[in-house]
Short mmCIF file of C-alpha atoms in Angstrom, two decimals:
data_model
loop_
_atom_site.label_atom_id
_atom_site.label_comp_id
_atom_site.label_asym_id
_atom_site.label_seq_id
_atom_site.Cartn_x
_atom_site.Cartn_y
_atom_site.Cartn_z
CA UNK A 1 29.40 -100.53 -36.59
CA UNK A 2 32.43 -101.67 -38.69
CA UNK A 3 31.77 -104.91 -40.57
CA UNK A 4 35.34 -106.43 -39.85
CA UNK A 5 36.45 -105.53 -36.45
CA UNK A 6 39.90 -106.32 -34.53
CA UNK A 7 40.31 -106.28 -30.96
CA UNK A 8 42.38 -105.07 -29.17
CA UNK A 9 43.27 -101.86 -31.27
CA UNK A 10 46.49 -101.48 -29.39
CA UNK A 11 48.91 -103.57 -27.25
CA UNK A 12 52.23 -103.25 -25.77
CA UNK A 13 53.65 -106.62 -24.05
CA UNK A 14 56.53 -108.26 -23.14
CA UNK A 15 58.98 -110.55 -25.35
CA UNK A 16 58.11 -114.27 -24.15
CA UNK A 17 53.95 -113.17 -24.00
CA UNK A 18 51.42 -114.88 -25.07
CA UNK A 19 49.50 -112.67 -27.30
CA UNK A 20 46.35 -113.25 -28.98
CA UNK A 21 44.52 -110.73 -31.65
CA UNK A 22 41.15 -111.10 -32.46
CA UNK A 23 38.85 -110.38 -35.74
CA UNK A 24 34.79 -111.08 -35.91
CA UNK A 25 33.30 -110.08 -39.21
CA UNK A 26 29.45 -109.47 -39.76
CA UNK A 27 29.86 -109.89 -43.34
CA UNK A 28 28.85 -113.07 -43.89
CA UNK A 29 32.10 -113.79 -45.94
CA UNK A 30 33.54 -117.23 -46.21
CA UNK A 31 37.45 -116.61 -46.26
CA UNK A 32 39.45 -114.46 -43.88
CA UNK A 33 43.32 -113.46 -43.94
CA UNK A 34 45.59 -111.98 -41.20
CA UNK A 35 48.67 -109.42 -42.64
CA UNK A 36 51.21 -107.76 -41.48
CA UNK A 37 52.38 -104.23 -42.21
CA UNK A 38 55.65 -102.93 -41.73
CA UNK A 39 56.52 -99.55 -42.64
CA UNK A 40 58.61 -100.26 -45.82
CA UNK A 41 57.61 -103.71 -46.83
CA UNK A 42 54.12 -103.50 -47.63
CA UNK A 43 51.53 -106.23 -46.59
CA UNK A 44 52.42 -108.79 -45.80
CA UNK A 45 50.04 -112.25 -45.49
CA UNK A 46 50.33 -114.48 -41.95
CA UNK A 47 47.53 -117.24 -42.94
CA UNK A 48 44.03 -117.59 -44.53
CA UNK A 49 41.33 -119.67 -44.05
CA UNK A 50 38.81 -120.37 -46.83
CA UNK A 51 36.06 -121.95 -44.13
CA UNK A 52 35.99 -122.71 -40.77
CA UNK A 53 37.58 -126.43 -41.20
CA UNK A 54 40.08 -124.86 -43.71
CA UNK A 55 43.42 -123.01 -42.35
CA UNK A 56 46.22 -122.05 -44.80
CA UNK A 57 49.66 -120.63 -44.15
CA UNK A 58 51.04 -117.62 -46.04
CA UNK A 59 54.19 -116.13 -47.02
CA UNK A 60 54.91 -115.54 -43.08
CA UNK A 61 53.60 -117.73 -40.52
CA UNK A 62 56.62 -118.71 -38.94
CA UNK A 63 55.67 -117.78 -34.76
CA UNK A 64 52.26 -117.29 -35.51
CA UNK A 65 49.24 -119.37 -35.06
CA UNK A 66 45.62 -118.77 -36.06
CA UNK A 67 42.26 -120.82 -35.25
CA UNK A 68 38.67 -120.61 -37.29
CA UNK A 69 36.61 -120.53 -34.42
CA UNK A 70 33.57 -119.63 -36.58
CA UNK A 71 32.40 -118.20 -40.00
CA UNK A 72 32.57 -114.94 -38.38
CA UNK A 73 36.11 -115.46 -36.26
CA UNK A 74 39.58 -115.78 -36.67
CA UNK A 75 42.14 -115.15 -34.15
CA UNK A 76 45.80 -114.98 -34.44
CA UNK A 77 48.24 -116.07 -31.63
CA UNK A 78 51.59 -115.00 -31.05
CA UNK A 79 52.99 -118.31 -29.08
CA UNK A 80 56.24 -116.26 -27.47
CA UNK A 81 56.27 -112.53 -28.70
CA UNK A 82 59.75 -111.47 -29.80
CA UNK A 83 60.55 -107.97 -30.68
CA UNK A 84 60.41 -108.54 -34.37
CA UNK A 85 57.06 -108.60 -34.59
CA UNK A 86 56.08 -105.31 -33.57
CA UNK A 87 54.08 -104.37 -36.54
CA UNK A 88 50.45 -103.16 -37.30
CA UNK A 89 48.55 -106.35 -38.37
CA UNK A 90 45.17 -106.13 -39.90
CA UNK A 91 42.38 -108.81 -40.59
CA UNK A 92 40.84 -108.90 -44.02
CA UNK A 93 37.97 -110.74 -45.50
CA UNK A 94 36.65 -111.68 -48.77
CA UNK A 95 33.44 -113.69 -50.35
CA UNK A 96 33.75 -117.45 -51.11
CA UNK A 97 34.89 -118.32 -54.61
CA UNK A 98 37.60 -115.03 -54.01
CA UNK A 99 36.36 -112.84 -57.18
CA UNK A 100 36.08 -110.20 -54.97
CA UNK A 101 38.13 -108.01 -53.09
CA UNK A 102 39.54 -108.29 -49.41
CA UNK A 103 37.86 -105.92 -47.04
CA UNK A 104 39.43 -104.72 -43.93
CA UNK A 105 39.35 -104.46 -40.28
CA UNK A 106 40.90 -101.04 -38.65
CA UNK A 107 44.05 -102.79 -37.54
CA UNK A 108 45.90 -103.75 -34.03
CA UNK A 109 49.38 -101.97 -33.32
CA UNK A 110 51.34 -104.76 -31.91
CA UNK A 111 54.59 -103.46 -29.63
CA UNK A 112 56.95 -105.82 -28.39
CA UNK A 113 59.56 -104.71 -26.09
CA UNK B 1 56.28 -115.71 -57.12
CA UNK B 2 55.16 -112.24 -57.21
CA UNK B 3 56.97 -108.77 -57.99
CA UNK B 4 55.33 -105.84 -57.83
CA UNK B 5 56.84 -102.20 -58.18
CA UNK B 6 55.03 -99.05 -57.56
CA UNK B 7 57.04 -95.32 -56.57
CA UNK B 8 57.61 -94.78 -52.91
CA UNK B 9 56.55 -91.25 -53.29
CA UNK B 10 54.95 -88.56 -55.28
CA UNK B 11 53.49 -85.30 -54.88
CA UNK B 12 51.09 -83.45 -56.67
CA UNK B 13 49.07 -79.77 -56.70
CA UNK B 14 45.48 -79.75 -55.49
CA UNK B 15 42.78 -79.55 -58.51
CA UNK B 16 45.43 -81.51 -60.53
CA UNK B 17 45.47 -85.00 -62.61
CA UNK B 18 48.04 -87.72 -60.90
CA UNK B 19 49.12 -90.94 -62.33
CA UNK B 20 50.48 -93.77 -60.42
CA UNK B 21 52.34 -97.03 -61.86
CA UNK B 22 52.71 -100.22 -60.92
CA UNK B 23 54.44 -103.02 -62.53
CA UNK B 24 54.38 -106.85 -61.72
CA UNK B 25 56.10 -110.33 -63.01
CA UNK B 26 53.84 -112.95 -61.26
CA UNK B 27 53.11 -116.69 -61.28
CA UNK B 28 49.32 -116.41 -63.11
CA UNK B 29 47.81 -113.65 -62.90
CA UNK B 30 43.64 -113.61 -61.59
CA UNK B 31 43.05 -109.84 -60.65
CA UNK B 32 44.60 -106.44 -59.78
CA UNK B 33 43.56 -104.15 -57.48
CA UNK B 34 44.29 -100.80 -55.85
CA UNK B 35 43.76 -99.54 -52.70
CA UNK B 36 43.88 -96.57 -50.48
CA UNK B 37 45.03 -96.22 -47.06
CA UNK B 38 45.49 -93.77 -45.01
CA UNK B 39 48.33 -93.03 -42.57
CA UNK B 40 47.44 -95.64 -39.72
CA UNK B 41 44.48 -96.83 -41.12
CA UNK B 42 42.57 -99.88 -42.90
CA UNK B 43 43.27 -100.47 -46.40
CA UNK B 44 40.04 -99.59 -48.53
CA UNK B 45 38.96 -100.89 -51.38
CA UNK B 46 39.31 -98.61 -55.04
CA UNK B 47 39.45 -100.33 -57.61
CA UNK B 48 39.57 -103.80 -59.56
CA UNK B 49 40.76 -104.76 -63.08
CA UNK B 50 40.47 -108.47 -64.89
CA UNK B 51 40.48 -107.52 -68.52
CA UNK B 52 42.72 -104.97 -70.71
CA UNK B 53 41.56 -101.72 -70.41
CA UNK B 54 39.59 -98.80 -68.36
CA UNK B 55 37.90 -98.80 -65.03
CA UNK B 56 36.35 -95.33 -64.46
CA UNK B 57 34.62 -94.76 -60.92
CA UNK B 58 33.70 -90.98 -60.33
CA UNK B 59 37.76 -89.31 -60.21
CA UNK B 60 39.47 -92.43 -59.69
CA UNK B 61 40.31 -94.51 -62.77
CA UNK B 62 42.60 -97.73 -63.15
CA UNK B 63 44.07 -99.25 -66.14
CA UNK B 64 45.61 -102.68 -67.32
CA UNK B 65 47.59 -103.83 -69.68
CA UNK B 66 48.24 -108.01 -68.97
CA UNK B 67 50.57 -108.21 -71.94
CA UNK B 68 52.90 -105.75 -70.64
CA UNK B 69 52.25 -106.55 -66.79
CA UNK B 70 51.22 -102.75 -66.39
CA UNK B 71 48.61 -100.58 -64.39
CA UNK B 72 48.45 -97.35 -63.05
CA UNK B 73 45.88 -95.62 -60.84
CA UNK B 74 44.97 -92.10 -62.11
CA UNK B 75 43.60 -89.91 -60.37
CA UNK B 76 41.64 -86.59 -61.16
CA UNK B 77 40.80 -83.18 -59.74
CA UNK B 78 43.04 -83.79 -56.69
CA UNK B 79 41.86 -82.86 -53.44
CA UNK B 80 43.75 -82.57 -49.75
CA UNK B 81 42.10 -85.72 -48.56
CA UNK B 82 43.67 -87.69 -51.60
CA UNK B 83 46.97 -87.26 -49.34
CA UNK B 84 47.28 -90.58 -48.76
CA UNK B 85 49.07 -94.34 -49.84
CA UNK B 86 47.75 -95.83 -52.64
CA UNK B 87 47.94 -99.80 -52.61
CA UNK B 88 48.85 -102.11 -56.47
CA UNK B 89 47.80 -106.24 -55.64
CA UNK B 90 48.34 -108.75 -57.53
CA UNK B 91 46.09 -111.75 -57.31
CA UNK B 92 48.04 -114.70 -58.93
CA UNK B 93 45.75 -117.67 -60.67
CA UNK B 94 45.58 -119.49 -57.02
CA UNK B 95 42.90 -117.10 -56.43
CA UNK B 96 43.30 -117.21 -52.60
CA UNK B 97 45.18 -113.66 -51.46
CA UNK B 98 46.57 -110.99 -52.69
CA UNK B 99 50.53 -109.73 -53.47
CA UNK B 100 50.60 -106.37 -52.53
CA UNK B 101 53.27 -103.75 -53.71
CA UNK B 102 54.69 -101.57 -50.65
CA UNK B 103 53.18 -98.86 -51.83
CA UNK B 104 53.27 -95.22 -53.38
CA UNK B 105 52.78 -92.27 -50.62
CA UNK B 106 50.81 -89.55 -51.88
CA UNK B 107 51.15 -86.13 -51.04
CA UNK B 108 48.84 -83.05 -52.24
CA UNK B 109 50.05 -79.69 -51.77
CA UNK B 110 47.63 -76.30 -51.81
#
């Protein structure tokens, strides 16, 4: 079983949806991060949370939303889906204290028509 | 903030040596790291340098230089499944995320 896992692997909705991707880690690590990828412009961070009462903003956040529901979950909300952010997003996580590096989850492909 | 530069593209012959680059300017500097993904896939985890110098793991090596703001991923004895894109991050002194270049698409040929 994956250690990071996303769900739901693919979606196609409607502009105006609300959309919510999901990410549960068996890891045990502390702080997890939501990206964006967009063919041309790398990765791109969304928001980060270092602990469950701790929730960050990244270079991106603008129409996104995320909630720490537990160690082991963090779930990203698209409020109104607009067809700018049709992108492949993937969940990462890392160990408290951040020496290490980011591990990640297999990805949701996000289309927005 | 961060820059980071790495090629968009390079292509190399199976059994051979391959060196990729990647520069960066960045606000601190706590880490860099390389990874490989590919097409469609997670990101996974290569490599990590800290200090000046070598990282050697089995035909993957990476190499820093903080001074100049300068690594490169080399990598040896190419093989088909090495076809892939190959990830530089920065991790500035907030310690919290990572910068990550866009990206150098690897292609080995027979």
């Amino acid at each position: 079983d994956a250690d990071v896992t996303q769900t739901p692997r693919n979606r196609i909705t409607k502009t105006g949806k609300r959309i919510m991707l999901e990410c549960s880690q068996t890891k045990g690590h502390d702080r997890m991060y939501w990206y964006r990828q967009d063919p041309g412009l790398g990765l791109r961070l969304i928001y980060y949370s270092f602990d469950v009462k701790d929730i960050n903003k990244g270079e991106i956040s603008d129409g996104y939303s995320v909630s720490r529901q537990a160690q082991a979950k963090f779930s990203l909300s698209l409020e109104s889906a607009i067809p700018n952010q049709t992108a492949l997003y993937f969940c990462a996580t890392s160990e408290g204290g951040g020496a290490g590096p980011q591990h990640f989850g297999d990805g949701t492909r996000l289309s927005i028509l | 903030g961060q820059n980071i530069d790495q090629p968009t593209e390079m292509t190399a012959t199976e059994g051979a040596i391959v060196q990729i680059n990647c520069t960066y300017q960045t606000s601190g500097f706590n880490g860099l790291f390389w990874y490989q993904q590919h097409a469609g896939e997670a990101p996974t985890f290569l490599s990590y340098n800290v200090l000046d110098g070598l990282e050697e793991k089995g035909r993957f090596s990476s190499f820093l230089s903080r001074s100049k703001g300068y690594s490169y991923l080399l990598l040896k004895e190419l093989q088909m499944k090495d076809s892939a894109s190959y990830l530089c991050a920065v991790r500035d002194s907030s310690g919290y995320a990572l910068n990550f270049g866009k990206g150098t698409s690897l292609l080995v040929t027979p």
